[in-house]
């Protein structure tokens, strides 16, 4: 199957802008919502009564967004076509008492979130972003997108064996970033700085969810600019593609056999067990309320779920030229070879033969090539929101994604064409 004849670099350029503007899950869903608003979607509050009107709707909760489009003629039992993704990435997150320091250095106390490649955060210019909770119960997004912090690496003169024995990092002692000089460490300094940055009065912030991010902009690289390096591709690449695909399907305005849905969850990197994670009730509640708002019964809900398919879209491993032996010898996904179908017979991925057929049909319709990924038998396989979604909601789920290198690094690498190919496949899937 050949790739589409015209590669739209504009999609990949837009992905790079999306990555740069989304240093946290909260920023990512705000940016996705803004794009959907421009496509005619409107936000609905979970505390309000919902109607069964046609058109695009979305729900925001923390770092998660669920968006759907009800086409003309949709019945209460019309099945859903879901693109699932996650908004979080492994990083360093600020502790409840953030102000720290020693030996003339002022530092920020951080906790390790998910499973980052710790060495990728060393000697890198870092910003700080997240969500501030205010005294009046509201929240405010904040983004210090300039060099503010740094995790300095120990000089080789003080660790002569590092190249021979490998770098060993203690998560508590070695990963605390510096952000200034001084022996007088005062509680509240970091939050006061962020209040001033956000234009808030002193003492207005009573809670926070803050994380560091690399301030280096995403960039094309390679002789022919055929590669893209950037942060948080796992998994904002899929969030961006899913948002673009849903907006494109809704813009056509034609009668659809399914209700297209984007479900982008938080907390995938630490197990998905939260009110905004895939193992929580958010997706099921939104889908059920959509059925009931259109006059449906529990029987209609059961019929709709029975015909629903979810594509769980997450990044996967491209074959690494320096470590090819770590991959399955007969499955070597290549950069810009099209999206990958992820398979694991122990249900670390949710794909089965019937799911493969659904994805193959979508790729054929979109004229997009696809590849298969299976882990090396001697190595444990990662997992995604796919098995969780299938088990929690009883819906057929297929695990797919884009092949990348440097997964869980502060800066990952993909092909310039693959994001565009994924988005085209998702459009075809949502259209049915």
GROMACS .gro file of C-alpha atoms in nm:
model
  432
    1UNK     CA    1   0.000   0.000   0.000
    2UNK     CA    2   0.158   0.329  -0.104
    3UNK     CA    3   0.161   0.652   0.091
    4UNK     CA    4  -0.056   0.944  -0.019
    5UNK     CA    5   0.110   1.123  -0.308
    6UNK     CA    6   0.104   1.467  -0.142
    7UNK     CA    7   0.263   1.507   0.199
    8UNK     CA    8   0.119   1.804   0.388
    9UNK     CA    9   0.411   1.946   0.590
   10UNK     CA   10   0.165   2.199   0.729
   11UNK     CA   11   0.019   1.930   0.955
   12UNK     CA   12   0.359   1.852   1.103
   13UNK     CA   13   0.440   2.221   1.144
   14UNK     CA   14   0.111   2.259   1.328
   15UNK     CA   15   0.201   1.961   1.549
   16UNK     CA   16   0.525   2.136   1.644
   17UNK     CA   17   0.330   2.448   1.741
   18UNK     CA   18   0.089   2.235   1.945
   19UNK     CA   19   0.376   2.065   2.131
   20UNK     CA   20   0.540   2.398   2.212
   21UNK     CA   21   0.213   2.548   2.340
   22UNK     CA   22   0.125   2.244   2.555
   23UNK     CA   23   0.386   2.202   2.831
   24UNK     CA   24   0.132   2.033   3.062
   25UNK     CA   25  -0.187   1.823   3.023
   26UNK     CA   26  -0.390   2.127   3.128
   27UNK     CA   27  -0.246   2.337   2.848
   28UNK     CA   28  -0.287   2.051   2.601
   29UNK     CA   29  -0.661   2.013   2.660
   30UNK     CA   30  -0.710   2.390   2.657
   31UNK     CA   31  -0.539   2.406   2.317
   32UNK     CA   32  -0.741   2.111   2.186
   33UNK     CA   33  -1.061   2.277   2.308
   34UNK     CA   34  -0.968   2.602   2.134
   35UNK     CA   35  -0.920   2.418   1.804
   36UNK     CA   36  -1.251   2.238   1.844
   37UNK     CA   37  -1.429   2.564   1.925
   38UNK     CA   38  -1.305   2.702   1.593
   39UNK     CA   39  -1.454   2.392   1.429
   40UNK     CA   40  -1.797   2.467   1.580
   41UNK     CA   41  -1.784   2.255   1.896
   42UNK     CA   42  -1.906   2.398   2.225
   43UNK     CA   43  -1.826   2.309   2.582
   44UNK     CA   44  -2.088   2.149   2.805
   45UNK     CA   45  -2.061   2.141   3.183
   46UNK     CA   46  -2.094   1.809   3.361
   47UNK     CA   47  -2.318   1.977   3.619
   48UNK     CA   48  -2.570   2.092   3.358
   49UNK     CA   49  -2.850   1.895   3.194
   50UNK     CA   50  -2.757   1.783   2.843
   51UNK     CA   51  -2.979   1.794   2.538
   52UNK     CA   52  -2.981   1.560   2.240
   53UNK     CA   53  -2.907   1.823   1.977
   54UNK     CA   54  -2.681   1.744   1.685
   55UNK     CA   55  -2.338   1.899   1.649
   56UNK     CA   56  -2.008   1.901   1.836
   57UNK     CA   57  -1.972   1.902   2.214
   58UNK     CA   58  -1.682   1.858   2.454
   59UNK     CA   59  -1.623   1.814   2.826
   60UNK     CA   60  -1.311   1.937   3.006
   61UNK     CA   61  -1.203   1.787   3.336
   62UNK     CA   62  -0.856   1.870   3.462
   63UNK     CA   63  -0.605   1.739   3.210
   64UNK     CA   64  -0.864   1.536   3.014
   65UNK     CA   65  -1.101   1.618   2.730
   66UNK     CA   66  -1.385   1.413   2.580
   67UNK     CA   67  -1.527   1.555   2.255
   68UNK     CA   68  -1.794   1.409   2.026
   69UNK     CA   69  -1.999   1.501   1.721
   70UNK     CA   70  -2.362   1.393   1.686
   71UNK     CA   71  -2.451   1.385   1.314
   72UNK     CA   72  -2.793   1.444   1.164
   73UNK     CA   73  -3.011   1.135   1.185
   74UNK     CA   74  -2.821   0.972   1.471
   75UNK     CA   75  -3.034   0.732   1.674
   76UNK     CA   76  -3.007   0.674   2.047
   77UNK     CA   77  -2.838   0.341   1.975
   78UNK     CA   78  -2.591   0.474   1.712
   79UNK     CA   79  -2.247   0.331   1.795
   80UNK     CA   80  -1.940   0.542   1.862
   81UNK     CA   81  -1.604   0.554   1.686
   82UNK     CA   82  -1.347   0.662   1.946
   83UNK     CA   83  -0.990   0.786   1.913
   84UNK     CA   84  -0.828   0.740   2.253
   85UNK     CA   85  -0.505   0.909   2.364
   86UNK     CA   86  -0.339   1.053   2.672
   87UNK     CA   87  -0.220   1.403   2.756
   88UNK     CA   88   0.048   1.336   3.019
   89UNK     CA   89   0.420   1.269   2.974
   90UNK     CA   90   0.692   1.157   3.217
   91UNK     CA   91   0.858   1.457   3.381
   92UNK     CA   92   0.954   1.626   3.709
   93UNK     CA   93   0.670   1.769   3.919
   94UNK     CA   94   0.683   2.020   4.201
   95UNK     CA   95   0.631   1.894   4.556
   96UNK     CA   96   0.386   2.049   4.811
   97UNK     CA   97   0.677   2.233   4.979
   98UNK     CA   98   0.875   2.340   4.675
   99UNK     CA   99   1.136   2.573   4.826
  100UNK     CA  100   1.462   2.396   4.896
  101UNK     CA  101   1.836   2.446   4.870
  102UNK     CA  102   2.180   2.397   5.023
  103UNK     CA  103   2.539   2.527   5.005
  104UNK     CA  104   2.441   2.862   4.858
  105UNK     CA  105   2.206   2.720   4.596
  106UNK     CA  106   1.832   2.779   4.581
  107UNK     CA  107   1.648   2.475   4.448
  108UNK     CA  108   1.297   2.350   4.371
  109UNK     CA  109   1.188   2.021   4.527
  110UNK     CA  110   1.048   1.789   4.262
  111UNK     CA  111   0.900   1.441   4.246
  112UNK     CA  112   0.948   1.198   3.956
  113UNK     CA  113   0.630   1.149   3.751
  114UNK     CA  114   0.595   0.834   3.543
  115UNK     CA  115   0.903   0.667   3.399
  116UNK     CA  116   1.124   0.936   3.244
  117UNK     CA  117   1.473   0.883   3.108
  118UNK     CA  118   1.628   1.077   3.394
  119UNK     CA  119   1.955   1.155   3.217
  120UNK     CA  120   1.764   1.341   2.943
  121UNK     CA  121   1.667   1.608   3.198
  122UNK     CA  122   2.026   1.689   3.296
  123UNK     CA  123   2.195   2.013   3.187
  124UNK     CA  124   1.884   2.123   3.001
  125UNK     CA  125   1.722   2.467   3.023
  126UNK     CA  126   1.387   2.412   3.191
  127UNK     CA  127   1.071   2.617   3.228
  128UNK     CA  128   0.785   2.568   3.473
  129UNK     CA  129   0.416   2.537   3.392
  130UNK     CA  130   0.091   2.397   3.522
  131UNK     CA  131  -0.231   2.483   3.701
  132UNK     CA  132  -0.276   2.718   3.996
  133UNK     CA  133  -0.578   2.673   4.223
  134UNK     CA  134  -0.701   3.000   4.368
  135UNK     CA  135  -0.864   3.097   4.694
  136UNK     CA  136  -1.201   3.159   4.523
  137UNK     CA  137  -1.212   2.803   4.386
  138UNK     CA  138  -1.112   2.890   4.030
  139UNK     CA  139  -0.798   2.779   3.847
  140UNK     CA  140  -0.542   2.962   3.635
  141UNK     CA  141  -0.294   2.820   3.386
  142UNK     CA  142   0.063   2.944   3.416
  143UNK     CA  143   0.362   2.893   3.186
  144UNK     CA  144   0.710   3.028   3.252
  145UNK     CA  145   0.846   2.940   2.910
  146UNK     CA  146   1.202   3.061   2.956
  147UNK     CA  147   1.516   2.916   3.112
  148UNK     CA  148   1.430   2.912   3.482
  149UNK     CA  149   1.566   2.585   3.622
  150UNK     CA  150   1.843   2.337   3.552
  151UNK     CA  151   1.943   1.996   3.688
  152UNK     CA  152   2.324   2.019   3.677
  153UNK     CA  153   2.521   1.705   3.607
  154UNK     CA  154   2.828   1.616   3.810
  155UNK     CA  155   3.155   1.697   3.634
  156UNK     CA  156   3.347   1.398   3.503
  157UNK     CA  157   3.644   1.500   3.721
  158UNK     CA  158   3.432   1.411   4.025
  159UNK     CA  159   3.302   1.086   3.876
  160UNK     CA  160   3.586   0.938   3.673
  161UNK     CA  161   3.409   0.604   3.619
  162UNK     CA  162   3.087   0.742   3.472
  163UNK     CA  163   3.169   0.654   3.110
  164UNK     CA  164   3.293   0.306   3.201
  165UNK     CA  165   3.033   0.208   3.461
  166UNK     CA  166   2.736   0.412   3.342
  167UNK     CA  167   2.554   0.707   3.493
  168UNK     CA  168   2.375   0.624   3.818
  169UNK     CA  169   2.117   0.876   3.936
  170UNK     CA  170   1.943   0.879   4.272
  171UNK     CA  171   1.591   1.014   4.217
  172UNK     CA  172   1.588   1.198   4.549
  173UNK     CA  173   1.941   1.339   4.569
  174UNK     CA  174   2.040   1.404   4.208
  175UNK     CA  175   1.729   1.533   4.033
  176UNK     CA  176   1.651   1.853   4.225
  177UNK     CA  177   1.691   2.155   3.991
  178UNK     CA  178   1.859   2.481   4.085
  179UNK     CA  179   1.696   2.815   4.012
  180UNK     CA  180   1.908   3.072   4.190
  181UNK     CA  181   2.165   3.160   4.453
  182UNK     CA  182   2.130   3.230   4.824
  183UNK     CA  183   2.140   3.069   5.167
  184UNK     CA  184   1.811   3.217   5.284
  185UNK     CA  185   1.554   2.964   5.159
  186UNK     CA  186   1.205   3.091   5.242
  187UNK     CA  187   0.883   2.891   5.216
  188UNK     CA  188   0.652   3.044   4.957
  189UNK     CA  189   0.917   3.198   4.732
  190UNK     CA  190   0.836   2.986   4.425
  191UNK     CA  191   0.462   3.033   4.455
  192UNK     CA  192   0.504   3.407   4.513
  193UNK     CA  193   0.711   3.422   4.196
  194UNK     CA  194   0.436   3.240   4.002
  195UNK     CA  195   0.163   3.464   4.148
  196UNK     CA  196   0.355   3.766   4.024
  197UNK     CA  197   0.412   3.600   3.685
  198UNK     CA  198   0.039   3.522   3.649
  199UNK     CA  199  -0.069   3.869   3.764
  200UNK     CA  200  -0.226   3.739   4.085
  201UNK     CA  201  -0.235   3.897   4.429
  202UNK     CA  202  -0.005   3.765   4.700
  203UNK     CA  203  -0.160   3.472   4.885
  204UNK     CA  204  -0.423   3.409   4.616
  205UNK     CA  205  -0.280   3.068   4.522
  206UNK     CA  206  -0.377   2.792   4.766
  207UNK     CA  207  -0.292   2.484   4.555
  208UNK     CA  208  -0.085   2.391   4.252
  209UNK     CA  209  -0.008   2.120   3.998
  210UNK     CA  210   0.323   2.225   3.848
  211UNK     CA  211   0.581   2.051   3.631
  212UNK     CA  212   0.904   2.137   3.454
  213UNK     CA  213   0.952   2.130   3.077
  214UNK     CA  214   1.231   2.182   2.829
  215UNK     CA  215   1.213   2.527   2.672
  216UNK     CA  216   1.396   2.415   2.357
  217UNK     CA  217   1.151   2.450   2.069
  218UNK     CA  218   1.051   2.152   1.852
  219UNK     CA  219   1.259   2.142   1.536
  220UNK     CA  220   1.298   1.964   1.205
  221UNK     CA  221   1.633   1.796   1.154
  222UNK     CA  222   1.811   1.578   0.903
  223UNK     CA  223   1.955   1.644   0.560
  224UNK     CA  224   1.611   1.694   0.408
  225UNK     CA  225   1.433   1.797   0.731
  226UNK     CA  226   1.267   1.455   0.731
  227UNK     CA  227   1.279   1.415   1.110
  228UNK     CA  228   1.111   1.604   1.394
  229UNK     CA  229   1.260   1.639   1.741
  230UNK     CA  230   1.046   1.769   2.024
  231UNK     CA  231   0.901   1.715   2.370
  232UNK     CA  232   0.594   1.520   2.478
  233UNK     CA  233   0.533   1.338   2.150
  234UNK     CA  234   0.429   1.055   2.380
  235UNK     CA  235   0.147   1.125   2.356
  236UNK     CA  236   0.053   1.473   2.240
  237UNK     CA  237   0.128   1.359   1.885
  238UNK     CA  238  -0.187   1.143   1.907
  239UNK     CA  239  -0.390   1.413   2.086
  240UNK     CA  240  -0.307   1.656   1.807
  241UNK     CA  241  -0.389   1.403   1.532
  242UNK     CA  242  -0.714   1.303   1.703
  243UNK     CA  243  -0.823   1.665   1.745
  244UNK     CA  244  -0.748   1.742   1.381
  245UNK     CA  245  -0.929   1.428   1.263
  246UNK     CA  246  -1.242   1.497   1.469
  247UNK     CA  247  -1.257   1.857   1.348
  248UNK     CA  248  -1.213   1.744   0.987
  249UNK     CA  249  -1.492   1.485   1.011
  250UNK     CA  250  -1.728   1.732   1.177
  251UNK     CA  251  -1.655   1.995   0.911
  252UNK     CA  252  -1.786   1.765   0.638
  253UNK     CA  253  -2.128   1.777   0.800
  254UNK     CA  254  -2.250   1.466   0.621
  255UNK     CA  255  -2.457   1.189   0.774
  256UNK     CA  256  -2.226   0.947   0.950
  257UNK     CA  257  -2.296   0.585   1.052
  258UNK     CA  258  -2.115   0.643   1.382
  259UNK     CA  259  -2.071   0.918   1.640
  260UNK     CA  260  -1.702   1.021   1.625
  261UNK     CA  261  -1.533   1.078   1.961
  262UNK     CA  262  -1.197   1.202   2.089
  263UNK     CA  263  -1.106   1.081   2.438
  264UNK     CA  264  -0.776   1.223   2.568
  265UNK     CA  265  -0.703   1.116   2.925
  266UNK     CA  266  -0.456   1.220   3.192
  267UNK     CA  267  -0.240   0.993   3.414
  268UNK     CA  268  -0.167   0.717   3.163
  269UNK     CA  269   0.198   0.725   3.260
  270UNK     CA  270   0.123   0.622   3.618
  271UNK     CA  271  -0.158   0.371   3.574
  272UNK     CA  272  -0.467   0.570   3.460
  273UNK     CA  273  -0.641   0.536   3.797
  274UNK     CA  274  -0.788   0.880   3.856
  275UNK     CA  275  -1.104   1.074   3.780
  276UNK     CA  276  -0.937   1.198   3.461
  277UNK     CA  277  -0.765   0.871   3.370
  278UNK     CA  278  -0.878   0.598   3.133
  279UNK     CA  279  -0.947   0.367   3.428
  280UNK     CA  280  -1.192   0.620   3.572
  281UNK     CA  281  -1.560   0.676   3.491
  282UNK     CA  282  -1.521   0.982   3.266
  283UNK     CA  283  -1.556   0.825   2.919
  284UNK     CA  284  -1.834   0.586   3.014
  285UNK     CA  285  -2.028   0.863   3.182
  286UNK     CA  286  -2.003   1.095   2.882
  287UNK     CA  287  -2.105   0.826   2.632
  288UNK     CA  288  -2.399   0.714   2.845
  289UNK     CA  289  -2.522   1.069   2.895
  290UNK     CA  290  -2.503   1.124   2.520
  291UNK     CA  291  -2.722   0.818   2.464
  292UNK     CA  292  -2.973   0.920   2.730
  293UNK     CA  293  -2.982   1.284   2.611
  294UNK     CA  294  -3.102   1.154   2.274
  295UNK     CA  295  -3.391   0.975   2.444
  296UNK     CA  296  -3.217   0.641   2.476
  297UNK     CA  297  -3.268   0.365   2.729
  298UNK     CA  298  -3.024   0.125   2.892
  299UNK     CA  299  -3.100  -0.110   2.601
  300UNK     CA  300  -2.995   0.164   2.357
  301UNK     CA  301  -2.677   0.218   2.558
  302UNK     CA  302  -2.595  -0.153   2.542
  303UNK     CA  303  -2.658  -0.161   2.165
  304UNK     CA  304  -2.443   0.148   2.109
  305UNK     CA  305  -2.151   0.010   2.313
  306UNK     CA  306  -2.173  -0.328   2.140
  307UNK     CA  307  -2.113  -0.164   1.803
  308UNK     CA  308  -1.846   0.079   1.924
  309UNK     CA  309  -1.477   0.059   1.829
  310UNK     CA  310  -1.192   0.250   1.992
  311UNK     CA  311  -0.852   0.316   1.837
  312UNK     CA  312  -0.612   0.362   2.128
  313UNK     CA  313  -0.347   0.580   1.967
  314UNK     CA  314  -0.012   0.603   2.144
  315UNK     CA  315   0.349   0.618   2.033
  316UNK     CA  316   0.549   0.298   1.983
  317UNK     CA  317   0.907   0.196   1.922
  318UNK     CA  318   1.072   0.242   1.583
  319UNK     CA  319   1.364   0.009   1.524
  320UNK     CA  320   1.674   0.168   1.675
  321UNK     CA  321   1.978   0.152   1.444
  322UNK     CA  322   2.217   0.114   1.739
  323UNK     CA  323   2.011  -0.143   1.930
  324UNK     CA  324   1.834  -0.349   1.663
  325UNK     CA  325   1.879  -0.664   1.876
  326UNK     CA  326   1.634  -0.521   2.131
  327UNK     CA  327   1.352  -0.549   1.879
  328UNK     CA  328   1.165  -0.853   1.749
  329UNK     CA  329   1.371  -0.978   1.452
  330UNK     CA  330   1.071  -0.996   1.218
  331UNK     CA  331   0.904  -0.670   1.325
  332UNK     CA  332   1.112  -0.359   1.263
  333UNK     CA  333   0.879  -0.056   1.236
  334UNK     CA  334   1.047   0.224   1.046
  335UNK     CA  335   1.022   0.598   1.077
  336UNK     CA  336   0.781   0.740   0.815
  337UNK     CA  337   0.656   0.390   0.733
  338UNK     CA  338   0.305   0.478   0.844
  339UNK     CA  339   0.125   0.417   1.176
  340UNK     CA  340   0.192   0.096   1.365
  341UNK     CA  341  -0.055  -0.170   1.475
  342UNK     CA  342   0.052  -0.282   1.824
  343UNK     CA  343  -0.001  -0.647   1.916
  344UNK     CA  344   0.063  -0.846   2.234
  345UNK     CA  345  -0.104  -1.181   2.298
  346UNK     CA  346  -0.089  -1.125   2.675
  347UNK     CA  347  -0.322  -0.826   2.636
  348UNK     CA  348  -0.071  -0.554   2.712
  349UNK     CA  349  -0.223  -0.419   2.393
  350UNK     CA  350  -0.591  -0.475   2.312
  351UNK     CA  351  -0.555  -0.558   1.940
  352UNK     CA  352  -0.699  -0.882   1.806
  353UNK     CA  353  -0.763  -1.007   1.454
  354UNK     CA  354  -1.101  -0.838   1.417
  355UNK     CA  355  -0.957  -0.510   1.539
  356UNK     CA  356  -0.675  -0.541   1.289
  357UNK     CA  357  -0.936  -0.565   1.013
  358UNK     CA  358  -1.099  -0.240   1.126
  359UNK     CA  359  -0.769  -0.054   1.124
  360UNK     CA  360  -0.661  -0.208   0.793
  361UNK     CA  361  -0.987  -0.094   0.634
  362UNK     CA  362  -0.937   0.261   0.758
  363UNK     CA  363  -0.579   0.272   0.628
  364UNK     CA  364  -0.687   0.131   0.291
  365UNK     CA  365  -0.960   0.392   0.262
  366UNK     CA  366  -0.711   0.669   0.346
  367UNK     CA  367  -0.440   0.522   0.120
  368UNK     CA  368  -0.207   0.511   0.422
  369UNK     CA  369   0.051   0.234   0.480
  370UNK     CA  370   0.072   0.070   0.821
  371UNK     CA  371   0.320  -0.151   1.005
  372UNK     CA  372   0.298  -0.406   1.285
  373UNK     CA  373   0.479  -0.390   1.618
  374UNK     CA  374   0.544  -0.684   1.850
  375UNK     CA  375   0.790  -0.678   2.139
  376UNK     CA  376   1.097  -0.898   2.157
  377UNK     CA  377   0.991  -1.209   2.352
  378UNK     CA  378   1.283  -1.165   2.591
  379UNK     CA  379   1.170  -0.817   2.699
  380UNK     CA  380   0.863  -0.701   2.889
  381UNK     CA  381   0.603  -0.519   2.683
  382UNK     CA  382   0.469  -0.178   2.771
  383UNK     CA  383   0.098  -0.105   2.778
  384UNK     CA  384  -0.152   0.170   2.699
  385UNK     CA  385  -0.506   0.285   2.769
  386UNK     CA  386  -0.623   0.021   2.518
  387UNK     CA  387  -0.669  -0.282   2.747
  388UNK     CA  388  -0.814  -0.058   3.020
  389UNK     CA  389  -1.071   0.088   2.779
  390UNK     CA  390  -1.168  -0.253   2.646
  391UNK     CA  391  -1.210  -0.407   2.991
  392UNK     CA  392  -1.382  -0.115   3.163
  393UNK     CA  393  -1.639  -0.041   2.893
  394UNK     CA  394  -1.667  -0.371   2.707
  395UNK     CA  395  -1.590  -0.212   2.371
  396UNK     CA  396  -1.368  -0.344   2.095
  397UNK     CA  397  -1.034  -0.165   2.113
  398UNK     CA  398  -0.733  -0.159   1.881
  399UNK     CA  399  -0.388  -0.030   1.979
  400UNK     CA  400  -0.208   0.180   1.718
  401UNK     CA  401   0.028   0.477   1.706
  402UNK     CA  402   0.334   0.637   1.550
  403UNK     CA  403   0.681   0.484   1.576
  404UNK     CA  404   0.935   0.709   1.748
  405UNK     CA  405   1.282   0.697   1.903
  406UNK     CA  406   1.387   0.819   2.250
  407UNK     CA  407   1.049   0.744   2.409
  408UNK     CA  408   1.017   0.899   2.758
  409UNK     CA  409   1.310   1.130   2.694
  410UNK     CA  410   1.268   1.502   2.753
  411UNK     CA  411   1.301   1.526   2.375
  412UNK     CA  412   1.175   1.253   2.140
  413UNK     CA  413   1.214   1.188   1.767
  414UNK     CA  414   0.968   1.097   1.491
  415UNK     CA  415   0.941   1.117   1.113
  416UNK     CA  416   0.798   1.429   0.953
  417UNK     CA  417   0.542   1.231   0.752
  418UNK     CA  418   0.407   0.991   1.014
  419UNK     CA  419   0.191   1.242   1.208
  420UNK     CA  420   0.016   1.336   0.883
  421UNK     CA  421  -0.036   0.970   0.788
  422UNK     CA  422  -0.181   0.895   1.132
  423UNK     CA  423  -0.426   1.186   1.109
  424UNK     CA  424  -0.546   1.067   0.767
  425UNK     CA  425  -0.602   0.715   0.900
  426UNK     CA  426  -0.796   0.853   1.198
  427UNK     CA  427  -1.023   1.057   0.967
  428UNK     CA  428  -1.106   0.746   0.767
  429UNK     CA  429  -1.170   0.548   1.087
  430UNK     CA  430  -1.401   0.812   1.238
  431UNK     CA  431  -1.598   0.837   0.915
  432UNK     CA  432  -1.652   0.461   0.916
   0.00000   0.00000   0.00000
